[in-house]
Amino acid sequence: MKPTRLHHLALITDDIDAALTFWRDALGLEVSHRQENPTEQAEIAFLPVGESEIELVRPTAADSGLGRYLAKRGAGMHHVCLQVPDIEATLERLKAQGVELITEAPREREDGTRYAFIHPRSAFGVLVELYELPA
Amino acid sequence: MKPTRLHHLALITDDIDAALTFWRDALGLEVSHRQENPTEQAEIAFLPVGESEIELVRPTAADSGLGRYLAKRGAGMHHVCLQVPDIEATLERLKAQGVELITEAPREREDGTRYAFIHPRSAFGVLVELYELPA
């Protein structure tokens, strides 16, 4: 039941093209795709590395959660996402241990990925996302 | 020449046992080992997840770089480490692109791992470590 993969590390930035001069042009990672995510009010570029991805996330609205985070903390690491085999069972176990969740029940993306966020207060300052990928 | 793996994500904390109540006991990761690192003035617990590791890092000296970071920024994500096939070639390319390095030449750990740090100023707010593992 434990997490099986560090699925992605999300970095927040105010300028994806500028950030790509480092992550792609200097470091050599490749961009697999880039998309607008209206639900999260963000533009995201995905750079695979091994079995994980670096995600460059640019808030598209200043008054969104991401926009406020960027204004307050500046560019840098935003959250880490761990893949789990059974997100419902994981969330139940976390709740039983008193862990505070941002997402009480799993939400689902269009591609079938189910996800939830754990509050940094319960994860020692780290915003943790969980993914269960579609079978 | 590009990075091949997200080797580890280092989290900084003032209490590894407390942090383990979340990362190990609630989330289900296992601790592969735990050690004092006198060079970095830190105690570190290693929790593998897939081909990566979560590292819980506790500064053992308040006046070290890690100790000052923790005092200033609090617990949370500290750095991400990417494995590269040839660290010298990677550092040369980074320098040629104007990237600021904290470690101008690779350093070597006892186990033969060669490493270097890239300054967050050049990596859009992220402290990036590079690893070349021994053959």
GROMACS .gro file of C-alpha atoms in nm:
model
  270
    1MET     CA    1   0.000   0.000   0.000
    2LYS     CA    2   0.299   0.229   0.021
    3PRO     CA    3   0.383   0.492  -0.244
    4THR     CA    4   0.555   0.334  -0.543
    5ARG     CA    5   0.694   0.631  -0.732
    6LEU     CA    6   0.788   0.994  -0.699
    7HIS     CA    7   0.554   1.094  -0.981
    8HIS     CA    8   0.646   1.460  -1.012
    9LEU     CA    9   0.801   1.759  -0.844
   10ALA     CA   10   0.614   2.080  -0.919
   11LEU     CA   11   0.807   2.407  -0.940
   12ILE     CA   12   0.624   2.738  -0.944
   13THR     CA   13   0.740   3.019  -1.170
   14ASP     CA   14   0.609   3.343  -1.317
   15ASP     CA   15   0.768   3.273  -1.657
   16ILE     CA   16   0.790   2.923  -1.805
   17ASP     CA   17   1.000   3.029  -2.103
   18ALA     CA   18   1.256   3.189  -1.875
   19ALA     CA   19   1.265   2.880  -1.649
   20LEU     CA   20   1.315   2.660  -1.956
   21THR     CA   21   1.643   2.837  -2.032
   22PHE     CA   22   1.773   2.657  -1.724
   23TRP     CA   23   1.579   2.328  -1.702
   24ARG     CA   24   1.577   2.253  -2.076
   25ASP     CA   25   1.852   2.454  -2.245
   26ALA     CA   26   2.122   2.438  -1.976
   27LEU     CA   27   2.039   2.118  -1.788
   28GLY     CA   28   1.926   1.925  -2.095
   29LEU     CA   29   1.581   1.798  -1.995
   30GLU     CA   30   1.318   1.776  -2.267
   31VAL     CA   31   0.965   1.916  -2.264
   32SER     CA   32   0.721   1.632  -2.333
   33HIS     CA   33   0.420   1.862  -2.344
   34ARG     CA   34   0.287   2.195  -2.227
   35GLN     CA   35  -0.073   2.279  -2.150
   36GLU     CA   36  -0.314   2.521  -1.992
   37ASN     CA   37  -0.504   2.375  -1.698
   38PRO     CA   38  -0.816   2.589  -1.649
   39THR     CA   39  -0.924   2.402  -1.334
   40GLU     CA   40  -0.601   2.488  -1.157
   41GLN     CA   41  -0.566   2.824  -1.336
   42ALA     CA   42  -0.216   2.735  -1.445
   43GLU     CA   43   0.001   2.675  -1.748
   44ILE     CA   44   0.223   2.369  -1.702
   45ALA     CA   45   0.529   2.237  -1.887
   46PHE     CA   46   0.622   1.872  -1.824
   47LEU     CA   47   0.986   1.759  -1.831
   48PRO     CA   48   1.035   1.384  -1.777
   49VAL     CA   49   1.341   1.263  -1.587
   50GLY     CA   50   1.364   0.886  -1.538
   51GLU     CA   51   1.030   0.762  -1.403
   52SER     CA   52   0.948   1.110  -1.266
   53GLU     CA   53   0.866   1.451  -1.406
   54ILE     CA   54   0.964   1.806  -1.328
   55GLU     CA   55   0.655   2.024  -1.376
   56LEU     CA   56   0.698   2.397  -1.432
   57VAL     CA   57   0.377   2.564  -1.315
   58ARG     CA   58   0.283   2.922  -1.397
   59PRO     CA   59  -0.028   3.062  -1.227
   60THR     CA   60  -0.261   3.226  -1.481
   61ALA     CA   61  -0.463   3.414  -1.216
   62ALA     CA   62  -0.310   3.633  -0.945
   63ASP     CA   63  -0.597   3.566  -0.703
   64SER     CA   64  -0.582   3.185  -0.723
   65GLY     CA   65  -0.417   2.966  -0.462
   66LEU     CA   66  -0.116   2.925  -0.689
   67GLY     CA   67  -0.104   3.296  -0.769
   68ARG     CA   68  -0.107   3.390  -0.402
   69TYR     CA   69   0.158   3.130  -0.323
   70LEU     CA   70   0.388   3.272  -0.591
   71ALA     CA   71   0.334   3.629  -0.470
   72LYS     CA   72   0.406   3.531  -0.110
   73ARG     CA   73   0.692   3.280  -0.144
   74GLY     CA   74   0.844   3.350  -0.484
   75ALA     CA   75   0.960   3.099  -0.742
   76GLY     CA   76   1.077   2.759  -0.622
   77MET     CA   77   0.954   2.414  -0.528
   78HIS     CA   78   0.577   2.398  -0.479
   79HIS     CA   79   0.472   2.037  -0.416
   80VAL     CA   80   0.581   1.676  -0.451
   81CYS     CA   81   0.347   1.410  -0.590
   82LEU     CA   82   0.374   1.045  -0.488
   83GLN     CA   83   0.196   0.769  -0.678
   84VAL     CA   84   0.003   0.522  -0.464
   85PRO     CA   85  -0.169   0.198  -0.569
   86ASP     CA   86  -0.499   0.272  -0.387
   87ILE     CA   87  -0.568   0.637  -0.307
   88GLU     CA   88  -0.887   0.569  -0.109
   89ALA     CA   89  -0.711   0.326   0.122
   90THR     CA   90  -0.420   0.567   0.161
   91LEU     CA   91  -0.650   0.858   0.250
   92GLU     CA   92  -0.834   0.641   0.502
   93ARG     CA   93  -0.509   0.544   0.668
   94LEU     CA   94  -0.388   0.905   0.674
   95LYS     CA   95  -0.716   1.021   0.831
   96ALA     CA   96  -0.694   0.743   1.090
   97GLN     CA   97  -0.348   0.875   1.182
   98GLY     CA   98  -0.485   1.228   1.226
   99VAL     CA   99  -0.328   1.368   0.908
  100GLU     CA  100  -0.503   1.680   0.779
  101LEU     CA  101  -0.612   1.657   0.415
  102ILE     CA  102  -0.684   1.947   0.180
  103THR     CA  103  -0.881   1.709  -0.041
  104GLU     CA  104  -1.098   1.491   0.185
  105ALA     CA  105  -1.207   1.262  -0.100
  106PRO     CA  106  -1.009   1.190  -0.418
  107ARG     CA  107  -1.081   1.412  -0.718
  108GLU     CA  108  -1.050   1.288  -1.075
  109ARG     CA  109  -0.885   1.441  -1.379
  110GLU     CA  110  -1.014   1.396  -1.735
  111ASP     CA  111  -0.757   1.122  -1.801
  112GLY     CA  112  -0.883   0.920  -1.505
  113THR     CA  113  -0.600   1.007  -1.266
  114ARG     CA  114  -0.733   1.037  -0.912
  115TYR     CA  115  -0.559   1.283  -0.683
  116ALA     CA  116  -0.566   1.443  -0.340
  117PHE     CA  117  -0.356   1.691  -0.145
  118ILE     CA  118  -0.223   1.657   0.209
  119HIS     CA  119  -0.192   1.975   0.414
  120PRO     CA  120   0.168   2.093   0.473
  121ARG     CA  121   0.079   2.130   0.843
  122SER     CA  122   0.060   1.750   0.863
  123ALA     CA  123   0.356   1.684   0.633
  124PHE     CA  124   0.620   1.891   0.814
  125GLY     CA  125   0.607   2.188   0.581
  126VAL     CA  126   0.573   2.000   0.253
  127LEU     CA  127   0.269   2.016   0.025
  128VAL     CA  128   0.218   1.652  -0.079
  129GLU     CA  129  -0.006   1.536  -0.362
  130LEU     CA  130  -0.109   1.173  -0.411
  131TYR     CA  131  -0.187   1.017  -0.750
  132GLU     CA  132  -0.361   0.696  -0.834
  133LEU     CA  133  -0.320   0.640  -1.207
  134PRO     CA  134  -0.598   0.476  -1.413
  135ALA     CA  135  -0.556   0.101  -1.461
  136MET     CA  136   2.405   1.386  -2.142
  137LYS     CA  137   2.073   1.482  -1.986
  138PRO     CA  138   1.974   1.391  -1.627
  139THR     CA  139   1.850   1.033  -1.610
  140ARG     CA  140   1.684   1.015  -1.270
  141LEU     CA  141   1.538   1.222  -0.993
  142HIS     CA  142   1.778   1.076  -0.736
  143HIS     CA  143   1.636   1.233  -0.421
  144LEU     CA  144   1.427   1.510  -0.277
  145ALA     CA  145   1.571   1.646   0.047
  146LEU     CA  146   1.335   1.776   0.314
  147ILE     CA  147   1.468   1.977   0.606
  148THR     CA  148   1.332   1.923   0.956
  149ASP     CA  149   1.426   1.990   1.316
  150ASP     CA  150   1.306   1.647   1.431
  151ILE     CA  151   1.345   1.334   1.219
  152ASP     CA  152   1.147   1.112   1.455
  153ALA     CA  153   0.854   1.352   1.443
  154ALA     CA  154   0.871   1.374   1.062
  155LEU     CA  155   0.877   0.993   1.043
  156THR     CA  156   0.534   0.978   1.207
  157PHE     CA  157   0.408   1.118   0.877
  158TRP     CA  158   0.646   0.988   0.608
  159ARG     CA  159   0.687   0.637   0.752
  160ASP     CA  160   0.400   0.565   0.988
  161ALA     CA  161   0.115   0.742   0.807
  162LEU     CA  162   0.228   0.739   0.444
  163GLY     CA  163   0.390   0.395   0.460
  164LEU     CA  164   0.741   0.461   0.327
  165GLU     CA  165   1.025   0.259   0.480
  166VAL     CA  166   1.354   0.388   0.619
  167SER     CA  167   1.641   0.213   0.441
  168HIS     CA  168   1.906   0.370   0.661
  169ARG     CA  169   1.980   0.663   0.883
  170GLN     CA  170   2.316   0.826   0.941
  171GLU     CA  171   2.508   1.122   1.073
  172ASN     CA  172   2.693   1.317   0.806
  173PRO     CA  173   2.967   1.515   0.984
  174THR     CA  174   3.074   1.694   0.663
  175GLU     CA  175   2.728   1.841   0.612
  176GLN     CA  176   2.661   1.866   0.986
  177ALA     CA  177   2.337   1.676   0.944
  178GLU     CA  178   2.153   1.363   1.043
  179ILE     CA  179   1.976   1.205   0.746
  180ALA     CA  180   1.707   0.937   0.714
  181PHE     CA  181   1.664   0.780   0.369
  182LEU     CA  182   1.321   0.662   0.250
  183PRO     CA  183   1.323   0.499  -0.095
  184VAL     CA  184   1.022   0.548  -0.325
  185GLY     CA  185   1.051   0.384  -0.666
  186GLU     CA  186   1.389   0.478  -0.818
  187SER     CA  187   1.409   0.790  -0.597
  188GLU     CA  188   1.451   0.866  -0.230
  189ILE     CA  189   1.297   1.108   0.016
  190GLU     CA  190   1.574   1.230   0.247
  191LEU     CA  191   1.483   1.376   0.585
  192VAL     CA  192   1.766   1.608   0.684
  193ARG     CA  193   1.813   1.747   1.035
  194PRO     CA  194   2.088   2.007   1.082
  195THR     CA  195   2.313   1.917   1.376
  196ALA     CA  196   2.467   2.266   1.404
  197ALA     CA  197   2.264   2.587   1.427
  198ASP     CA  198   2.537   2.794   1.262
  199SER     CA  199   2.579   2.572   0.954
  200GLY     CA  200   2.427   2.648   0.614
  201LEU     CA  201   2.153   2.393   0.682
  202GLY     CA  202   2.095   2.525   1.033
  203ARG     CA  203   2.055   2.882   0.913
  204TYR     CA  204   1.824   2.768   0.629
  205LEU     CA  205   1.598   2.589   0.876
  206ALA     CA  206   1.592   2.889   1.112
  207LYS     CA  207   1.505   3.125   0.828
  208ARG     CA  208   1.263   2.922   0.615
  209GLY     CA  209   1.131   2.654   0.849
  210ALA     CA  210   1.069   2.288   0.771
  211GLY     CA  211   0.994   2.189   0.413
  212MET     CA  212   1.157   2.102   0.083
  213HIS     CA  213   1.528   2.188   0.072
  214HIS     CA  214   1.677   2.063  -0.254
  215VAL     CA  215   1.625   1.824  -0.544
  216CYS     CA  216   1.905   1.600  -0.671
  217LEU     CA  217   1.924   1.485  -1.032
  218GLN     CA  218   2.153   1.205  -1.144
  219VAL     CA  219   2.362   1.278  -1.454
  220PRO     CA  220   2.588   1.043  -1.652
  221ASP     CA  221   2.888   1.280  -1.662
  222ILE     CA  222   2.898   1.553  -1.399
  223GLU     CA  223   3.208   1.726  -1.539
  224ALA     CA  224   3.051   1.763  -1.882
  225THR     CA  225   2.725   1.882  -1.724
  226LEU     CA  226   2.903   2.146  -1.514
  227GLU     CA  227   3.098   2.266  -1.819
  228ARG     CA  228   2.775   2.306  -2.016
  229LEU     CA  229   2.606   2.486  -1.727
  230LYS     CA  230   2.899   2.727  -1.692
  231ALA     CA  231   2.898   2.791  -2.066
  232GLN     CA  232   2.531   2.888  -2.035
  233GLY     CA  233   2.611   3.133  -1.754
  234VAL     CA  234   2.462   2.920  -1.475
  235GLU     CA  235   2.599   3.006  -1.130
  236LEU     CA  236   2.738   2.706  -0.942
  237ILE     CA  237   2.784   2.676  -0.566
  238THR     CA  238   3.032   2.393  -0.628
  239GLU     CA  239   3.259   2.495  -0.917
  240ALA     CA  240   3.420   2.151  -0.943
  241PRO     CA  241   3.261   1.818  -0.844
  242ARG     CA  242   3.324   1.697  -0.489
  243GLU     CA  243   3.339   1.331  -0.399
  244ARG     CA  244   3.178   1.137  -0.115
  245GLU     CA  245   3.338   0.835   0.052
  246ASP     CA  246   3.129   0.597  -0.159
  247GLY     CA  247   3.260   0.753  -0.481
  248THR     CA  248   2.949   0.957  -0.560
  249ARG     CA  249   3.049   1.287  -0.720
  250TYR     CA  250   2.824   1.584  -0.655
  251ALA     CA  251   2.782   1.956  -0.710
  252PHE     CA  252   2.524   2.222  -0.626
  253ILE     CA  253   2.370   2.479  -0.859
  254HIS     CA  254   2.279   2.816  -0.708
  255PRO     CA  255   1.902   2.877  -0.672
  256ARG     CA  256   1.956   3.217  -0.839
  257SER     CA  257   2.028   3.034  -1.163
  258ALA     CA  258   1.762   2.763  -1.114
  259PHE     CA  259   1.460   2.986  -1.063
  260GLY     CA  260   1.446   2.955  -0.687
  261VAL     CA  261   1.531   2.585  -0.661
  262LEU     CA  262   1.848   2.448  -0.498
  263VAL     CA  263   1.957   2.173  -0.741
  264GLU     CA  264   2.218   1.907  -0.663
  265LEU     CA  265   2.376   1.689  -0.931
  266TYR     CA  266   2.501   1.333  -0.868
  267GLU     CA  267   2.725   1.115  -1.077
  268LEU     CA  268   2.721   0.768  -0.922
  269PRO     CA  269   3.035   0.549  -0.923
  270ALA     CA  270   3.049   0.303  -1.212
   0.00000   0.00000   0.00000
